[in-house]
Amino acid sequence: MARLIDRPAEHQDRSIAPSPAAPRCEHCGRPHGHTLRYLPDGRWLSPDGLWFSDEGDPAPWPDVVEYAGVRTSRSIVGLYRRRAEKAMERRWLCRRCHMVTARDEHRRVTRTRSLMRLALGDLFEGTYTI
């Protein structure tokens, strides 16, 4: 495990360190390190026994048919950086909320990498037929 002094200077800011209590997602409120039950529509069951929507608002209890589709997942909350116009914005997000809020950026990077692979193939092996 890396110590604080081994990290780059941008990560040494102690204001971004988590509180002594486990952090929660700033978008949906999921707690870090708990195994949660969730439904396909985004509702999830907190360790306190309350259901919440994917936005973090209280949600109604599911009926038996909806509960048949329940799955479990471990909630991991991490500090994610997002480039705003001129500053780096840092937020505590769970993996799900990170993927939802940064979807456009991830698609752009994936498309760019795919096009770069095709360009390298064209350079060394000739044009591809798609």
PDB file of C-alpha atoms in Angstrom:
ATOM      1  CA  MET A   1       0.000   0.000   0.000  1.00  0.00           C
ATOM      2  CA  ALA A   2       1.374   3.389  -0.970  1.00  0.00           C
ATOM      3  CA  ARG A   3       2.009   5.845   1.796  1.00  0.00           C
ATOM      4  CA  LEU A   4       0.919   9.464   1.534  1.00  0.00           C
ATOM      5  CA  ILE A   5       4.476  10.655   0.883  1.00  0.00           C
ATOM      6  CA  ASP A   6       4.850   8.183  -2.021  1.00  0.00           C
ATOM      7  CA  ARG A   7       1.932   9.674  -3.921  1.00  0.00           C
ATOM      8  CA  PRO A   8       2.155  12.546  -6.419  1.00  0.00           C
ATOM      9  CA  ALA A   9       1.734  16.059  -5.039  1.00  0.00           C
ATOM     10  CA  GLU A  10      -1.855  16.369  -6.311  1.00  0.00           C
ATOM     11  CA  HIS A  11      -2.891  13.442  -4.083  1.00  0.00           C
ATOM     12  CA  GLN A  12      -1.238  14.794  -0.943  1.00  0.00           C
ATOM     13  CA  ASP A  13      -3.981  17.338  -0.302  1.00  0.00           C
ATOM     14  CA  ARG A  14      -5.467  16.182   2.991  1.00  0.00           C
ATOM     15  CA  SER A  15      -8.772  17.957   2.295  1.00  0.00           C
ATOM     16  CA  ILE A  16      -9.734  15.146  -0.087  1.00  0.00           C
ATOM     17  CA  ALA A  17      -9.041  12.388   2.433  1.00  0.00           C
ATOM     18  CA  PRO A  18     -12.101  10.434   3.540  1.00  0.00           C
ATOM     19  CA  SER A  19     -13.578  11.014   6.948  1.00  0.00           C
ATOM     20  CA  PRO A  20     -12.846   8.411   9.634  1.00  0.00           C
ATOM     21  CA  ALA A  21     -16.279   6.950   8.935  1.00  0.00           C
ATOM     22  CA  ALA A  22     -16.707   5.049   5.687  1.00  0.00           C
ATOM     23  CA  PRO A  23     -17.417   7.410   2.773  1.00  0.00           C
ATOM     24  CA  ARG A  24     -20.714   7.451   0.938  1.00  0.00           C
ATOM     25  CA  CYS A  25     -21.378   8.076  -2.752  1.00  0.00           C
ATOM     26  CA  GLU A  26     -22.156  11.762  -3.288  1.00  0.00           C
ATOM     27  CA  HIS A  27     -24.626  10.930  -6.060  1.00  0.00           C
ATOM     28  CA  CYS A  28     -26.751   8.073  -4.701  1.00  0.00           C
ATOM     29  CA  GLY A  29     -25.640   7.736  -1.060  1.00  0.00           C
ATOM     30  CA  ARG A  30     -24.458   4.107  -1.187  1.00  0.00           C
ATOM     31  CA  PRO A  31     -22.123   3.268   1.710  1.00  0.00           C
ATOM     32  CA  HIS A  32     -18.613   2.006   1.062  1.00  0.00           C
ATOM     33  CA  GLY A  33     -17.781  -1.652   1.610  1.00  0.00           C
ATOM     34  CA  HIS A  34     -21.282  -3.060   2.103  1.00  0.00           C
ATOM     35  CA  THR A  35     -22.866  -5.853   0.102  1.00  0.00           C
ATOM     36  CA  LEU A  36     -26.156  -4.390  -1.131  1.00  0.00           C
ATOM     37  CA  ARG A  37     -29.202  -5.869  -2.812  1.00  0.00           C
ATOM     38  CA  TYR A  38     -30.340  -4.023  -5.917  1.00  0.00           C
ATOM     39  CA  LEU A  39     -33.103  -4.324  -8.489  1.00  0.00           C
ATOM     40  CA  PRO A  40     -32.817  -3.942 -12.287  1.00  0.00           C
ATOM     41  CA  ASP A  41     -34.641  -0.579 -12.126  1.00  0.00           C
ATOM     42  CA  GLY A  42     -31.865   0.868  -9.925  1.00  0.00           C
ATOM     43  CA  ARG A  43     -33.454   0.628  -6.490  1.00  0.00           C
ATOM     44  CA  TRP A  44     -31.185  -0.661  -3.742  1.00  0.00           C
ATOM     45  CA  LEU A  45     -31.632  -1.838  -0.166  1.00  0.00           C
ATOM     46  CA  SER A  46     -29.526  -0.014   2.422  1.00  0.00           C
ATOM     47  CA  PRO A  47     -27.963  -1.838   5.381  1.00  0.00           C
ATOM     48  CA  ASP A  48     -30.601  -0.067   7.516  1.00  0.00           C
ATOM     49  CA  GLY A  49     -33.404  -1.903   5.667  1.00  0.00           C
ATOM     50  CA  LEU A  50     -34.682   1.058   3.601  1.00  0.00           C
ATOM     51  CA  TRP A  51     -35.072   1.073  -0.176  1.00  0.00           C
ATOM     52  CA  PHE A  52     -33.601   3.953  -2.190  1.00  0.00           C
ATOM     53  CA  SER A  53     -33.840   4.909  -5.864  1.00  0.00           C
ATOM     54  CA  ASP A  54     -30.779   5.142  -8.089  1.00  0.00           C
ATOM     55  CA  GLU A  55     -30.700   8.888  -7.315  1.00  0.00           C
ATOM     56  CA  GLY A  56     -30.605   8.304  -3.551  1.00  0.00           C
ATOM     57  CA  ASP A  57     -34.218   9.246  -2.813  1.00  0.00           C
ATOM     58  CA  PRO A  58     -36.421   6.992  -0.658  1.00  0.00           C
ATOM     59  CA  ALA A  59     -38.242   4.457  -2.839  1.00  0.00           C
ATOM     60  CA  PRO A  60     -41.190   2.133  -2.247  1.00  0.00           C
ATOM     61  CA  TRP A  61     -40.667  -1.481  -1.302  1.00  0.00           C
ATOM     62  CA  PRO A  62     -40.757  -3.847  -4.294  1.00  0.00           C
ATOM     63  CA  ASP A  63     -43.505  -6.410  -4.706  1.00  0.00           C
ATOM     64  CA  VAL A  64     -42.735 -10.131  -4.912  1.00  0.00           C
ATOM     65  CA  VAL A  65     -42.404 -10.173  -8.717  1.00  0.00           C
ATOM     66  CA  GLU A  66     -39.963  -7.239  -8.733  1.00  0.00           C
ATOM     67  CA  TYR A  67     -37.968  -8.738  -5.855  1.00  0.00           C
ATOM     68  CA  ALA A  68     -37.476 -11.928  -7.873  1.00  0.00           C
ATOM     69  CA  GLY A  69     -34.937 -10.004  -9.970  1.00  0.00           C
ATOM     70  CA  VAL A  70     -32.818  -8.916  -7.008  1.00  0.00           C
ATOM     71  CA  ARG A  71     -29.030  -9.214  -7.220  1.00  0.00           C
ATOM     72  CA  THR A  72     -26.243  -8.480  -4.798  1.00  0.00           C
ATOM     73  CA  SER A  73     -23.186  -6.340  -5.325  1.00  0.00           C
ATOM     74  CA  ARG A  74     -20.444  -4.959  -3.138  1.00  0.00           C
ATOM     75  CA  SER A  75     -20.512  -1.181  -3.015  1.00  0.00           C
ATOM     76  CA  ILE A  76     -17.084   0.383  -3.560  1.00  0.00           C
ATOM     77  CA  VAL A  77     -16.809   4.154  -3.229  1.00  0.00           C
ATOM     78  CA  GLY A  78     -13.754   5.908  -4.619  1.00  0.00           C
ATOM     79  CA  LEU A  79     -12.488   9.390  -5.304  1.00  0.00           C
ATOM     80  CA  TYR A  80     -12.959  10.141  -9.004  1.00  0.00           C
ATOM     81  CA  ARG A  81     -11.575  13.127 -10.819  1.00  0.00           C
ATOM     82  CA  ARG A  82     -13.457  14.899 -13.529  1.00  0.00           C
ATOM     83  CA  ARG A  83     -11.997  17.634 -15.634  1.00  0.00           C
ATOM     84  CA  ALA A  84     -14.188  20.660 -15.438  1.00  0.00           C
ATOM     85  CA  GLU A  85     -13.449  23.675 -17.628  1.00  0.00           C
ATOM     86  CA  LYS A  86     -10.263  24.783 -15.858  1.00  0.00           C
ATOM     87  CA  ALA A  87     -10.198  22.889 -12.576  1.00  0.00           C
ATOM     88  CA  MET A  88     -10.177  19.289 -11.492  1.00  0.00           C
ATOM     89  CA  GLU A  89     -13.396  18.335  -9.774  1.00  0.00           C
ATOM     90  CA  ARG A  90     -13.084  15.494  -7.257  1.00  0.00           C
ATOM     91  CA  ARG A  91     -16.086  13.560  -6.012  1.00  0.00           C
ATOM     92  CA  TRP A  92     -16.682  10.442  -3.921  1.00  0.00           C
ATOM     93  CA  LEU A  93     -18.682   8.147  -6.226  1.00  0.00           C
ATOM     94  CA  CYS A  94     -19.573   4.468  -6.295  1.00  0.00           C
ATOM     95  CA  ARG A  95     -18.561   2.536  -9.393  1.00  0.00           C
ATOM     96  CA  ARG A  96     -22.081   2.621 -10.824  1.00  0.00           C
ATOM     97  CA  CYS A  97     -22.491   6.387 -10.467  1.00  0.00           C
ATOM     98  CA  HIS A  98     -19.004   6.971 -11.865  1.00  0.00           C
ATOM     99  CA  MET A  99     -19.851   5.019 -15.008  1.00  0.00           C
ATOM    100  CA  VAL A 100     -23.209   6.800 -15.375  1.00  0.00           C
ATOM    101  CA  THR A 101     -21.880  10.343 -14.857  1.00  0.00           C
ATOM    102  CA  ALA A 102     -18.778   9.859 -17.040  1.00  0.00           C
ATOM    103  CA  ARG A 103     -20.486   7.862 -19.809  1.00  0.00           C
ATOM    104  CA  ASP A 104     -19.834  10.400 -22.585  1.00  0.00           C
ATOM    105  CA  GLU A 105     -16.141  10.686 -21.721  1.00  0.00           C
ATOM    106  CA  HIS A 106     -15.713   6.891 -21.624  1.00  0.00           C
ATOM    107  CA  ARG A 107     -17.427   6.519 -25.004  1.00  0.00           C
ATOM    108  CA  ARG A 108     -15.214   9.223 -26.505  1.00  0.00           C
ATOM    109  CA  VAL A 109     -12.028   7.554 -25.226  1.00  0.00           C
ATOM    110  CA  THR A 110     -13.173   4.111 -26.406  1.00  0.00           C
ATOM    111  CA  ARG A 111     -13.964   5.425 -29.885  1.00  0.00           C
ATOM    112  CA  THR A 112     -10.624   7.246 -30.120  1.00  0.00           C
ATOM    113  CA  ARG A 113      -8.687   4.139 -29.100  1.00  0.00           C
ATOM    114  CA  SER A 114     -10.591   2.009 -31.596  1.00  0.00           C
ATOM    115  CA  LEU A 115      -9.853   4.439 -34.412  1.00  0.00           C
ATOM    116  CA  MET A 116      -6.186   4.543 -33.400  1.00  0.00           C
ATOM    117  CA  ARG A 117      -5.996   0.736 -33.629  1.00  0.00           C
ATOM    118  CA  LEU A 118      -7.542   0.831 -37.097  1.00  0.00           C
ATOM    119  CA  ALA A 119      -5.086   3.536 -38.151  1.00  0.00           C
ATOM    120  CA  LEU A 120      -2.111   1.459 -36.984  1.00  0.00           C
ATOM    121  CA  GLY A 121      -3.492  -1.540 -38.840  1.00  0.00           C
ATOM    122  CA  ASP A 122      -3.849   0.536 -42.007  1.00  0.00           C
ATOM    123  CA  LEU A 123      -0.292   1.792 -41.613  1.00  0.00           C
ATOM    124  CA  PHE A 124       1.319  -1.643 -41.275  1.00  0.00           C
ATOM    125  CA  GLU A 125      -1.107  -4.110 -42.890  1.00  0.00           C
ATOM    126  CA  GLY A 126      -3.085  -2.153 -45.468  1.00  0.00           C
ATOM    127  CA  THR A 127      -6.669  -0.988 -45.293  1.00  0.00           C
ATOM    128  CA  TYR A 128      -9.332  -2.931 -43.421  1.00  0.00           C
ATOM    129  CA  THR A 129     -12.607  -3.951 -44.999  1.00  0.00           C
ATOM    130  CA  ILE A 130     -15.437  -3.414 -42.577  1.00  0.00           C
TER     131      ILE A 130
END
